[in-house]
Coordinates of C-alpha atoms in Angstrom, one line a residue:
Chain A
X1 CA 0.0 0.0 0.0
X2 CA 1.4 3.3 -0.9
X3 CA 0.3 5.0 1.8
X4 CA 2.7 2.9 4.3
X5 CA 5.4 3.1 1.4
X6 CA 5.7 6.9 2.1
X7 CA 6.6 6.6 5.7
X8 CA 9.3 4.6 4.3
X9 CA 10.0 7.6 1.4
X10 CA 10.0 9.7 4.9
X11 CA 12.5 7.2 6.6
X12 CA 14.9 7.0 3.5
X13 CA 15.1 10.8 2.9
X14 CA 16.2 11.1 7.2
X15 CA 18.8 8.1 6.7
X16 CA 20.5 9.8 3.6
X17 CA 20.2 13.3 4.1
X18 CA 21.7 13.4 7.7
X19 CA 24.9 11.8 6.4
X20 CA 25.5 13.3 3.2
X21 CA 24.7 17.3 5.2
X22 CA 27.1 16.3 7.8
X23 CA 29.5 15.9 4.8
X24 CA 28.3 18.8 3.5
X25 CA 28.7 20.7 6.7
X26 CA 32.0 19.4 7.5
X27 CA 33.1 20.4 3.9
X28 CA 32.1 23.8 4.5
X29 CA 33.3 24.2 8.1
X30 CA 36.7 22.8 7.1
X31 CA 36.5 25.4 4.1
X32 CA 35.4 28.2 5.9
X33 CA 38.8 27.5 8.5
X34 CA 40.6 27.0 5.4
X35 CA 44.3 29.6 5.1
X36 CA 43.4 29.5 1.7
X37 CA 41.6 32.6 0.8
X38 CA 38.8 31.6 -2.0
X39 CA 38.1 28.6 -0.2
X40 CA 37.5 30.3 3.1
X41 CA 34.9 32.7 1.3
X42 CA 33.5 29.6 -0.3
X43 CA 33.0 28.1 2.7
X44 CA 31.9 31.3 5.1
X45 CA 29.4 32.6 2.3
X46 CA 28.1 28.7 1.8
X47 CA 26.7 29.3 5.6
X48 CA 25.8 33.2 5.5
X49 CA 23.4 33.3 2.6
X50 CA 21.5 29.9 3.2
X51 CA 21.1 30.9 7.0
X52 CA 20.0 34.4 6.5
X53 CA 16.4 33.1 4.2
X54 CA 13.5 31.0 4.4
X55 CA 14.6 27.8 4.0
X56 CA 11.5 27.1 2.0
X57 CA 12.8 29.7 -0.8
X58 CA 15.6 27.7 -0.8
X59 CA 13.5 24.3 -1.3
X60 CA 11.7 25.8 -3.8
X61 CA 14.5 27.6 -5.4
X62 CA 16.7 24.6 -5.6
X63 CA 14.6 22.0 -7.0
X64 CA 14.1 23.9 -10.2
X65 CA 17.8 25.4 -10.6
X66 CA 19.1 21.9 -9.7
X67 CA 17.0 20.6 -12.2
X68 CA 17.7 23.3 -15.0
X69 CA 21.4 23.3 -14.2
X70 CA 21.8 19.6 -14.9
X71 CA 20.0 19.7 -18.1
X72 CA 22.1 22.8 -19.0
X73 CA 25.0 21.1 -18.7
X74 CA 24.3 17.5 -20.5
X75 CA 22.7 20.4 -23.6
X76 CA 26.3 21.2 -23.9
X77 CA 27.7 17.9 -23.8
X78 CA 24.6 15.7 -25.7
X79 CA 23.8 18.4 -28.1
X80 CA 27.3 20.8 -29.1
X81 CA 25.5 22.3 -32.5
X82 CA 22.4 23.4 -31.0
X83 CA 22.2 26.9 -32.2
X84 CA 18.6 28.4 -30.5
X85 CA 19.2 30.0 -27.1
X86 CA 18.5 28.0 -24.4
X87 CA 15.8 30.6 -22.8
X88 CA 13.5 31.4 -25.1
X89 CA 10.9 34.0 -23.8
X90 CA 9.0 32.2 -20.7
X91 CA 10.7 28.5 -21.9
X92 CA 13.5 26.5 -21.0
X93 CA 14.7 24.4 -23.9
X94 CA 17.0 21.9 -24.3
X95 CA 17.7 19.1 -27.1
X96 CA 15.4 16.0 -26.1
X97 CA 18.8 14.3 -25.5
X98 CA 19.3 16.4 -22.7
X99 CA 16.0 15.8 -20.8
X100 CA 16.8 14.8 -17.2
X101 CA 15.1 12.4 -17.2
X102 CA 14.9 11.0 -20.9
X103 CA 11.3 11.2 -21.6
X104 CA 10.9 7.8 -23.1
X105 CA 12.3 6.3 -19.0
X106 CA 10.3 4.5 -16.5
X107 CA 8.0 5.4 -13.8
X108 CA 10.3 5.0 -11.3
X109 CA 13.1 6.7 -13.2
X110 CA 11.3 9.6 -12.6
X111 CA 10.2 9.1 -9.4
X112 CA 13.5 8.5 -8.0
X113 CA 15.1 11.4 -9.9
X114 CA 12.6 13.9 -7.8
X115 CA 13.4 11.8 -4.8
X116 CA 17.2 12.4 -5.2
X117 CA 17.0 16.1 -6.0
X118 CA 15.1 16.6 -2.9
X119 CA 17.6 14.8 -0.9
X120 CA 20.2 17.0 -2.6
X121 CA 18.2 20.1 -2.1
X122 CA 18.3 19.0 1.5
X123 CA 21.9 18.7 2.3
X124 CA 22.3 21.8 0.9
X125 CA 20.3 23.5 2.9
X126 CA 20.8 21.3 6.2
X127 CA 24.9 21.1 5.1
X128 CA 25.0 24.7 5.7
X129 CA 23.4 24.5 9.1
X130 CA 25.6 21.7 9.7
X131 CA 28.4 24.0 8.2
X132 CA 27.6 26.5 11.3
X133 CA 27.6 24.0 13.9
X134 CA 30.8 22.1 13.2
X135 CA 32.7 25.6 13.5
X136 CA 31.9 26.2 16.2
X137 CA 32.3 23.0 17.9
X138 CA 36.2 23.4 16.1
X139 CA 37.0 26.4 17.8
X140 CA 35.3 24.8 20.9
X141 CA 37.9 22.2 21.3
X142 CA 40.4 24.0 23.6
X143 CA 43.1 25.7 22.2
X144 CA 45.7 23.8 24.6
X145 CA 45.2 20.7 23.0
X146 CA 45.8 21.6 19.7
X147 CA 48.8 23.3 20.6
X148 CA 50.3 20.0 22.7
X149 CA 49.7 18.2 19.4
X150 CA 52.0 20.7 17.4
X151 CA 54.7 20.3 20.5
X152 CA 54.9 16.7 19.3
X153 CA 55.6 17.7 16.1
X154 CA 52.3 16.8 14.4
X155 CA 51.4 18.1 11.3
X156 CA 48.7 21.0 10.7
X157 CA 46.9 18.1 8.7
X158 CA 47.7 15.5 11.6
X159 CA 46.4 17.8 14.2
X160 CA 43.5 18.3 12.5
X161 CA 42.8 14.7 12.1
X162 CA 44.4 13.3 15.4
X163 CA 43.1 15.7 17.5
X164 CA 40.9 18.2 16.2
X165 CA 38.4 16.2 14.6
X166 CA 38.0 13.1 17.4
X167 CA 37.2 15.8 20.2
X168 CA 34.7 18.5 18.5
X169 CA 31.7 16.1 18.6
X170 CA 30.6 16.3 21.8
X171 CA 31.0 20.2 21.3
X172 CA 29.2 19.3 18.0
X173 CA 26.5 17.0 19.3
X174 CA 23.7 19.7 21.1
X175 CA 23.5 21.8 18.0
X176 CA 23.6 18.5 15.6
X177 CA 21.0 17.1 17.7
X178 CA 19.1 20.4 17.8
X179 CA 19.5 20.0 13.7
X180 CA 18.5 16.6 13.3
X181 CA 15.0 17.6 15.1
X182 CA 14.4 20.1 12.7
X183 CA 15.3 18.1 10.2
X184 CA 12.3 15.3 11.3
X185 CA 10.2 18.4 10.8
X186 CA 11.2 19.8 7.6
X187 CA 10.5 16.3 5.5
X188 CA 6.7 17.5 5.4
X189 CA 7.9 19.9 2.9
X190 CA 8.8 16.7 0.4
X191 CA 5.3 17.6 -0.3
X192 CA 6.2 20.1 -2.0
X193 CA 8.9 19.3 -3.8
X194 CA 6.9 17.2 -5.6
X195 CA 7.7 13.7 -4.3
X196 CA 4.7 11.7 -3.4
X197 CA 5.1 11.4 0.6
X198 CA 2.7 11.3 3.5
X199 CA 1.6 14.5 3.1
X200 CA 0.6 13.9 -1.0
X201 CA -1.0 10.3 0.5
X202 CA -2.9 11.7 3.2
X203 CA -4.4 14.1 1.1
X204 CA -4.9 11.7 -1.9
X205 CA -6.3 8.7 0.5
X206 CA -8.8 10.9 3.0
X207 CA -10.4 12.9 0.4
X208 CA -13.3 12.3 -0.6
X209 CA -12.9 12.2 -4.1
X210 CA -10.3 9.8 -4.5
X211 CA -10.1 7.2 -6.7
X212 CA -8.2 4.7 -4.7
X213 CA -11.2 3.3 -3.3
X214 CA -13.5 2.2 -5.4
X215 CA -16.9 3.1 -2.7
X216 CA -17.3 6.6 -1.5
X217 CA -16.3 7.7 1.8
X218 CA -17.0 11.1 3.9
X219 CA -13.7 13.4 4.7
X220 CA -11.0 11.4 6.2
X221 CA -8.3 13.8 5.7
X222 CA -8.4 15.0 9.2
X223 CA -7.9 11.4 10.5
X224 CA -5.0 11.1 8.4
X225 CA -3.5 14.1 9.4
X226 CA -4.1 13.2 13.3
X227 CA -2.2 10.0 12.3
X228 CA 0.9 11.6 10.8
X229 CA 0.8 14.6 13.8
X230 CA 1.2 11.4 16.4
X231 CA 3.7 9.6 13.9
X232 CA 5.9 12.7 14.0
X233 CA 5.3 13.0 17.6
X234 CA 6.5 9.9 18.2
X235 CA 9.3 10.3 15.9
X236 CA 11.0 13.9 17.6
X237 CA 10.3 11.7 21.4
X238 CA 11.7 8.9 20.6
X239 CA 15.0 10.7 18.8
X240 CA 15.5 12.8 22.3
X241 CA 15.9 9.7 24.2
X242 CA 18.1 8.1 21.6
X243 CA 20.4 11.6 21.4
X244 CA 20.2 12.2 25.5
X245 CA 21.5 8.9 25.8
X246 CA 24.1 9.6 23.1
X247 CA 25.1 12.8 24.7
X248 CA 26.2 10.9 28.2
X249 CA 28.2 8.1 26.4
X250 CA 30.3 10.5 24.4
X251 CA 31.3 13.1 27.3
X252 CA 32.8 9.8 28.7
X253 CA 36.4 10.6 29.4
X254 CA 35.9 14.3 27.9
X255 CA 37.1 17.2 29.6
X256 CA 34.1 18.8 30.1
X257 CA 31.5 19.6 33.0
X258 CA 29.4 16.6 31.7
X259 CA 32.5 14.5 31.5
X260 CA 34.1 15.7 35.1
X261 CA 30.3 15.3 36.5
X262 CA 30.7 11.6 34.7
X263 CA 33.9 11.0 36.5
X264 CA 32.9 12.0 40.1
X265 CA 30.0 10.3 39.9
X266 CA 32.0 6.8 39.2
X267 CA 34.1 7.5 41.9
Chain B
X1 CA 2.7 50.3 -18.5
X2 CA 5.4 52.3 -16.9
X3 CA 6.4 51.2 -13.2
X4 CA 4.8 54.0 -11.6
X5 CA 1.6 52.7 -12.9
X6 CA 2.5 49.4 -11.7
X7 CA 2.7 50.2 -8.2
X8 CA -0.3 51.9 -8.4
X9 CA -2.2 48.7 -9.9
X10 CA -0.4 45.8 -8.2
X11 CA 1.1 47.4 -5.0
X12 CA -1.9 46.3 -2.4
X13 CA -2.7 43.4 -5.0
X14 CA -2.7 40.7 -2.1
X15 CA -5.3 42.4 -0.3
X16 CA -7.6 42.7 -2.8
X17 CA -6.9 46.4 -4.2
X18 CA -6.2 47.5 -7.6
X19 CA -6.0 45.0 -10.9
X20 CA -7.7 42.0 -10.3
X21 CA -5.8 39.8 -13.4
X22 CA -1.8 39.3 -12.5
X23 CA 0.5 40.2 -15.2
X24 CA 0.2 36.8 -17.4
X25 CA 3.3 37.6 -20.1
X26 CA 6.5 39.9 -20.5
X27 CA 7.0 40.2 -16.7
X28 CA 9.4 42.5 -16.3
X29 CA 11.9 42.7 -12.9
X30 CA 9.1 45.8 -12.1
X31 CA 6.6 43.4 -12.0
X32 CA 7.9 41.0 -9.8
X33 CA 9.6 43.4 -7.1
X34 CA 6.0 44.9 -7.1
X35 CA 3.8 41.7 -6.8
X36 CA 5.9 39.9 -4.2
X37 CA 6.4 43.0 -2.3
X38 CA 2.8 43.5 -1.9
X39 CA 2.7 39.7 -1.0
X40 CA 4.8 40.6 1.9
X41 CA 2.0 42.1 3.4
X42 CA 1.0 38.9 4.5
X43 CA 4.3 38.0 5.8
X44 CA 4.3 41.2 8.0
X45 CA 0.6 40.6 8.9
X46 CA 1.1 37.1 10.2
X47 CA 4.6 37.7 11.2
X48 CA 3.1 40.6 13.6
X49 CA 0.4 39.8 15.0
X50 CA 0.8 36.3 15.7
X51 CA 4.1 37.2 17.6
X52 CA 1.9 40.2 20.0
X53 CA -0.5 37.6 20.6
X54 CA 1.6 35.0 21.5
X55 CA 4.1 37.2 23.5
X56 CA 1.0 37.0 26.2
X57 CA 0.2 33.1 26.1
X58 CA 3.7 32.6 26.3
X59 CA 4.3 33.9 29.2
X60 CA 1.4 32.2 30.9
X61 CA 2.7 28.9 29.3
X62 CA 6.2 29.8 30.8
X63 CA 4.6 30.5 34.5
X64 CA 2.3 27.4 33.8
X65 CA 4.7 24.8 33.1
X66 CA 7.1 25.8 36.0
X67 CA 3.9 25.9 38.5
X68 CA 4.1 23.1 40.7
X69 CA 0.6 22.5 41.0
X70 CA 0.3 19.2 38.1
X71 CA -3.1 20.6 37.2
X72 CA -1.3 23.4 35.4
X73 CA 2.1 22.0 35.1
X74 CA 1.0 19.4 32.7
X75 CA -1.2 21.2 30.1
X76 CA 1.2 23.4 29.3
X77 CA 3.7 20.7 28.9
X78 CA 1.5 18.5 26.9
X79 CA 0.7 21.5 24.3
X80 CA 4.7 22.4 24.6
X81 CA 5.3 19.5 23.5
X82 CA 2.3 19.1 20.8
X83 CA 3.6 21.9 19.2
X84 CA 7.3 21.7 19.4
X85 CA 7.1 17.8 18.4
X86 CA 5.0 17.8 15.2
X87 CA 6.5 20.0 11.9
X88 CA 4.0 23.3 11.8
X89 CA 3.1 22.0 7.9
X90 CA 1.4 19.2 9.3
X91 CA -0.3 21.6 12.2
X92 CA -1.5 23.9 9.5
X93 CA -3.1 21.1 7.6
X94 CA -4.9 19.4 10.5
X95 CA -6.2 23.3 11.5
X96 CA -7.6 23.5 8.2
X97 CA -9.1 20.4 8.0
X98 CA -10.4 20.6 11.2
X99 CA -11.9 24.2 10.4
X100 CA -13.7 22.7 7.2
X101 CA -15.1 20.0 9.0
X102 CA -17.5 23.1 11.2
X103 CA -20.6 23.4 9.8
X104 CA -20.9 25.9 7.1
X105 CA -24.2 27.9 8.4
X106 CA -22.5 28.3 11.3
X107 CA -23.4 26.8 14.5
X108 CA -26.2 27.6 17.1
X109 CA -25.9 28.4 20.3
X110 CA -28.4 29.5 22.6
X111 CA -30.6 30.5 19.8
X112 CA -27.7 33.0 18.4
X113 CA -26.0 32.0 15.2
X114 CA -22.4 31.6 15.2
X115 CA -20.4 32.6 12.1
X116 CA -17.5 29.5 11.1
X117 CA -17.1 30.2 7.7
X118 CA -14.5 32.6 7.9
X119 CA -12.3 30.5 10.2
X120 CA -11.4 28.2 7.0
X121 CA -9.9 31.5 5.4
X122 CA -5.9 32.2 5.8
X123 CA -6.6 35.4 7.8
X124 CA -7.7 33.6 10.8
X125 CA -7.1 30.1 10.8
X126 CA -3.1 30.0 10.0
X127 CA -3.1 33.4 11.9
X128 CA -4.4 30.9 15.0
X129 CA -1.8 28.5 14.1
X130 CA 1.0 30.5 13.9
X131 CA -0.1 32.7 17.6
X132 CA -0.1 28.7 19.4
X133 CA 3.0 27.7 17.6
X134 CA 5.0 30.3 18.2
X135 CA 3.6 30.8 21.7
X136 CA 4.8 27.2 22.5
X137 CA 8.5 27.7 21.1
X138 CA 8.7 31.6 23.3
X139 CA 6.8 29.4 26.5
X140 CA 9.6 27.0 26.2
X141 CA 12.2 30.1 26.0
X142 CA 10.7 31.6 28.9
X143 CA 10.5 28.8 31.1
X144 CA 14.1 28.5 30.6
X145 CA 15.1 31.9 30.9
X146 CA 12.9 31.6 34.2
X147 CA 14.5 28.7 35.5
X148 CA 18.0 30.2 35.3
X149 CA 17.0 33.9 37.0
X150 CA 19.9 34.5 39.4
X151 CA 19.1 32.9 43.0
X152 CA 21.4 36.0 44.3
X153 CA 18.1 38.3 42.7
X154 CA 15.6 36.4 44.3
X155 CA 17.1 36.5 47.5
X156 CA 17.5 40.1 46.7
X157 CA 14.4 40.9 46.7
X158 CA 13.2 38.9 49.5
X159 CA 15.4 41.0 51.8
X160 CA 13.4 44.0 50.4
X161 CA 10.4 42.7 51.6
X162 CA 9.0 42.0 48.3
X163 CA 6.8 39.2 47.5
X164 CA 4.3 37.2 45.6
X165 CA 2.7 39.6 42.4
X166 CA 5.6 42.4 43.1
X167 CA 8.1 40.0 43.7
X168 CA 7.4 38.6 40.1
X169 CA 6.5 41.9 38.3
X170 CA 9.4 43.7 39.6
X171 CA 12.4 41.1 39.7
X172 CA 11.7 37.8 38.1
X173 CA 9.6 39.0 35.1
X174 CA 12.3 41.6 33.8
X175 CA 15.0 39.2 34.5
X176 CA 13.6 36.6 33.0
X177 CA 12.9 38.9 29.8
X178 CA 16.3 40.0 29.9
X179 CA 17.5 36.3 29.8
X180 CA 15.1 35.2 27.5
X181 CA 15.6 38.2 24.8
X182 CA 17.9 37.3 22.2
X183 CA 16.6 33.6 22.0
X184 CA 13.1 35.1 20.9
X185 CA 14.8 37.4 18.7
X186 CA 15.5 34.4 16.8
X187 CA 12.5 33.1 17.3
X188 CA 10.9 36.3 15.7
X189 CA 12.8 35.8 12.9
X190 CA 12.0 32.0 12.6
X191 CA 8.9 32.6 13.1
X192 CA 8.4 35.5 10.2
X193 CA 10.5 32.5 8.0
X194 CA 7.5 30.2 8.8
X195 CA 4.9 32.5 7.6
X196 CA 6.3 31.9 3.6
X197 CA 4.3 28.2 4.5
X198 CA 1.0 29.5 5.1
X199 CA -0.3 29.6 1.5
X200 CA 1.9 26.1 0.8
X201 CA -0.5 23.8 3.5
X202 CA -3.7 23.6 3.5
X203 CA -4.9 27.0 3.2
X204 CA -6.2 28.3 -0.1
X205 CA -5.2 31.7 -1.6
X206 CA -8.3 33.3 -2.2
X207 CA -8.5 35.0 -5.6
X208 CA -4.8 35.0 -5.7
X209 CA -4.6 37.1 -2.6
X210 CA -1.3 35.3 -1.5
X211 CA 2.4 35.9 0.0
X212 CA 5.4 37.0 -1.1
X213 CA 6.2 33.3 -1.8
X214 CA 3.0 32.8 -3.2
X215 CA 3.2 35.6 -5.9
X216 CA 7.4 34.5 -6.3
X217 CA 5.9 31.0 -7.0
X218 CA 3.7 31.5 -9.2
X219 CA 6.5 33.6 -11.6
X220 CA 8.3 30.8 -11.1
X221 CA 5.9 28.5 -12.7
X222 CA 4.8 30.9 -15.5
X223 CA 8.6 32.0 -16.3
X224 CA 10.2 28.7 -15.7
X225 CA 13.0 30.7 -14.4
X226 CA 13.9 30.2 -10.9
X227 CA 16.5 32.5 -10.6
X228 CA 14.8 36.0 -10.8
X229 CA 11.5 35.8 -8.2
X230 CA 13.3 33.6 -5.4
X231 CA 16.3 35.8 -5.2
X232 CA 13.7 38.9 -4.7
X233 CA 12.2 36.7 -1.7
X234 CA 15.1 36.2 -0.2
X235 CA 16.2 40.3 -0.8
X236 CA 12.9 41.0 1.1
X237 CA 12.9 38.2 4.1
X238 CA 16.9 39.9 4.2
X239 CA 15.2 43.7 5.0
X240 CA 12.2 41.9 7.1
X241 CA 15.5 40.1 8.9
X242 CA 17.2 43.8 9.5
X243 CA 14.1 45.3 11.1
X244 CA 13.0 42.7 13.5
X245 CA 17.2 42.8 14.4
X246 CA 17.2 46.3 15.1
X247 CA 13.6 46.3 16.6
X248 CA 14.6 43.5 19.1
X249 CA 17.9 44.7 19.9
X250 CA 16.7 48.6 20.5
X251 CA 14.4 46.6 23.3
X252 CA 17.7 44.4 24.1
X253 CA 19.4 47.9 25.4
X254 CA 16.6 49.0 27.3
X255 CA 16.1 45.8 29.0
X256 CA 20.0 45.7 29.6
X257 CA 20.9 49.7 30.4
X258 CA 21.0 49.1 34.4
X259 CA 24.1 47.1 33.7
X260 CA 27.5 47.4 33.7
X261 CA 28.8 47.7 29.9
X262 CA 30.6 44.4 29.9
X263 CA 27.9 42.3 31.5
X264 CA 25.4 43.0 28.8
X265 CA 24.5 40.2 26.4
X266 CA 24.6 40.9 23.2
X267 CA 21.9 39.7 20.5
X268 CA 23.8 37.2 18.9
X269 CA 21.6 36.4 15.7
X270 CA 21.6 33.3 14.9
X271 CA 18.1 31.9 12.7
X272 CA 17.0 28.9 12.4
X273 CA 15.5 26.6 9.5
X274 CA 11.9 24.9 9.6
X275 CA 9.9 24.2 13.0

């Protein structure tokens, strides 16, 4: 049933797009601490602009430029003597070869294409929040130990490795955890991106004029959407009892208040 | 049509003054910086409003959930917790449906007639959404900011004989304010980001009466070109952005000026994504 399908969709988009922003985010927090000029920019303006708007803009914004980017580019690869301009009045043309996806592909070709811009459009936006918190948690980690490292005669690169990376996540962990609730709350927005998820089924299933069913049926949609407000519910509960436990078994042995708390209280 | 003239047709377009048709070919940049900034009425409207409103049941929610009487402790932690839990897309859908489901003639009681129709339009019902939502995130700001007023103040004012309503009006509720102040200036902000999703859920645009987004979308559709009417969102949502900064941080000083300079905590803006 498609319905139940979609919580998976919901599921799927979490499990990927929490890795692949934290990648995102570490990328730009490693850029933005970067001695290298352009790449410090790169990284710093990554996280400025995306904070400073509605991430919704961006969610709208991103789906279509993804979408018209990637077809721009396979246009200049697929189709080299193509002599109209690409933007013609209100259109956006490109050779047939260059259709993202071909037209002539399967359902699912399409389907999963949508699915993985959104993902994409995702990390973006959640990589640059991701971005924020991982620089600070770098300059969190205390200055001392960095500099104990470079008295055994590490490496900038080894320090960072070694030493800098291993301690910032428990610095990391409140904002990422504060991150990873709002990301449980942004994947309603799927919705309208386009991808058919709990939201599109909800609607689709408890209306009334739906053609799912083959007998007619009075209003459901606010059932529906009672079910997916205790689904999320559950969801954002049960994640703050996995995190809090998460939080204590990482300032184990960590040289924080947690950690010293931790230590005392063993004895 | 000059741009003068279209100001003067589509400048209060989104609430229901001047052309009724929007511009359906050769947009031109005048166009679209005129038609999404009279969208951002909206924003402003529900932005405003729902933040004054919820300011007060905030507050209550705040003093509710630290009460230690259960009967009011747990309410407010159950409708924290509603509202902080569940993503506000799915609240503004469940409000709509929920409003549809009153009957239309409007319900009886006591032999007068109540109105319902006009809680299914976007003025009212997402308004209502938006004043609980956002007075559930500031409750849970305030109850923190409460729970960490100074002891040292408390005990302060104790020794000057205060107590019970000028105990709280004078000491805790300005400190706790104080405390509280640049966490719900982010919330402000966040909260005037969320208002770009009231036209998205469940809640109709009525003869194109819609949003900034609204208006940016539907360019977007008819120009196929992304990169013109999202940027001029984002320009806006920037300015909208300054004001509430300098609005909240003029009442940041105030709130601060009996300190000494270093003490005072500066508004450190830092806005968040979705609720």
């Amino acid at each position: 049933m498609a319905f139940y399908a979609s919580f998976g969709t919901v599921i799927l988009l979490l499990a990927i797009t929490a890795p692949v922003s934290l990648l995102f985010g570490f990328g730009g927090a490693t850029a933005a601490r970067s001695h290298f000029l352009p790449l410090r920019w790169l990284g710093q303006g990554y996280t400025a602009v995306v904070r400073g708007v509605p991430d919704i803009v961006f969610f709208m914004f991103f789906v279509i430029a993804l979408d018209q980017g990637i077809e721009y580019l396979r246009h200049q690869i697929k189709c080299p003597d193509w002599d109209q301009p690409i933007r013609q009045g209100n259109d956006f043309i490109v050779c047939t070869a260059a259709k993202m996806p071909l037209s002539n592909s399967s359902q699912w070709v399409h389907e999963s294409y949508g699915f993985s811009l959104a993902v994409l459009t995702f990390a973006i936006v959640f990589g640059a929040f991701a971005a924020n918190v991982l620089t600070g948690a770098m300059q969190a980690v205390p200055r001392s130990q960095i500099e104990t490292a470079e008295a055994y005669g590490m490496s900038r690169r080894q320090a960072f490795w070694r030493i800098l990376v291993p301690q910032m996540w428990v610095y990391a962990l409140p904002g990422l955890s504060n991150l990873w609730m709002i990301l449980i709350k942004a994947t309603p927005l799927l919705f309208l991106l386009g991808v058919e998820d709990i939201v599109y089924w909800a609607r689709e299933l408890g209306g009334s004029k739906t053609n799912v069913y083959a007998y007619p049926h009075p209003d459901w949609r606010l059932y529906y959407f009672i079910g997916l407000l205790f689904f999320y519910l559950g969801m954002t509960r049960l994640s703050e009892i996995v995190l809090g436990r998460l939080t204590r078994r990482l300032s184990h042995g960590q040289a924080t208040v947690a950690g010293e708390a931790q230590r005392r209280v063993a004895g | 049509m000059s741009c003068l003239e279209t100001i003067q047709a589509y400048g209060l377009r989104s609430i229901g003054i001047g052309e009724r048709l929007l511009p359906r070919s050769d947009f031109t940049l005048c166009d679209q910086f005129t038609l999404i900034g009279s969208g951002l009425i909206w924003n402003v409207y529900f932005g405003f409003l729902a933040l004054l409103l919820g300011f007060f049941l905030a507050n209550a929610l705040a003093l509710a959930k630290s009460a230690s009487n259960p009967l009011l402790r747990k309410p407010a932690e159950w409708f924290i917790f509603v509202f902080r839990g569940s993503p506000l897309f799915i609240q503004f859908f469940l409000a709509y449906e929920a409003l549809v489901l009153l009957p239309r003639s409007g319900i009886d009681i006591f032999g007068i007639t109540v109105a319902t129709s006009w809680t299914t339009k976007a003025w009212a019902g997402a308004l209502f959404v938006l004043f609980l939502n956002t007075a559930a995130y500031s409750g849970e700001i305030f109850y923190g900011a409460l729970r960490s007023v100074p002891k040292g103040d408390v005990e302060a004012a104790d020794a000057y004989g205060l107590s019970g309503w000028n105990k709280f009006r004078r000491v805790i509720w300005p400190t706790m304010l104080r405390l509280a102040w640049p966490s719900y200036t982010n919330e402000a902000i966040f909260l005037f980001h969320a208002t770009t999703l009231v036209f998205f859920s469940g809640f109709p645009a009525w003869q194109q009466k819609g949003d900034a987004l609204y208006y940016a979308n539907y360019f977007a559709d008819k120009t196929f070109n992304p990169f013109v009417p999202y940027p001029i969102v984002a320009f806006y949502f920037v300015l909208v952005t300054l004001c509430i900064i300098t609005i909240f941080g003029a009442i940041n000083k105030r709130l601060n000026q009996h300190l000494p300079q270093e003490a005072r905590r500066k508004l450190r803006i830092r806005p968040q994504v979705i609720r």
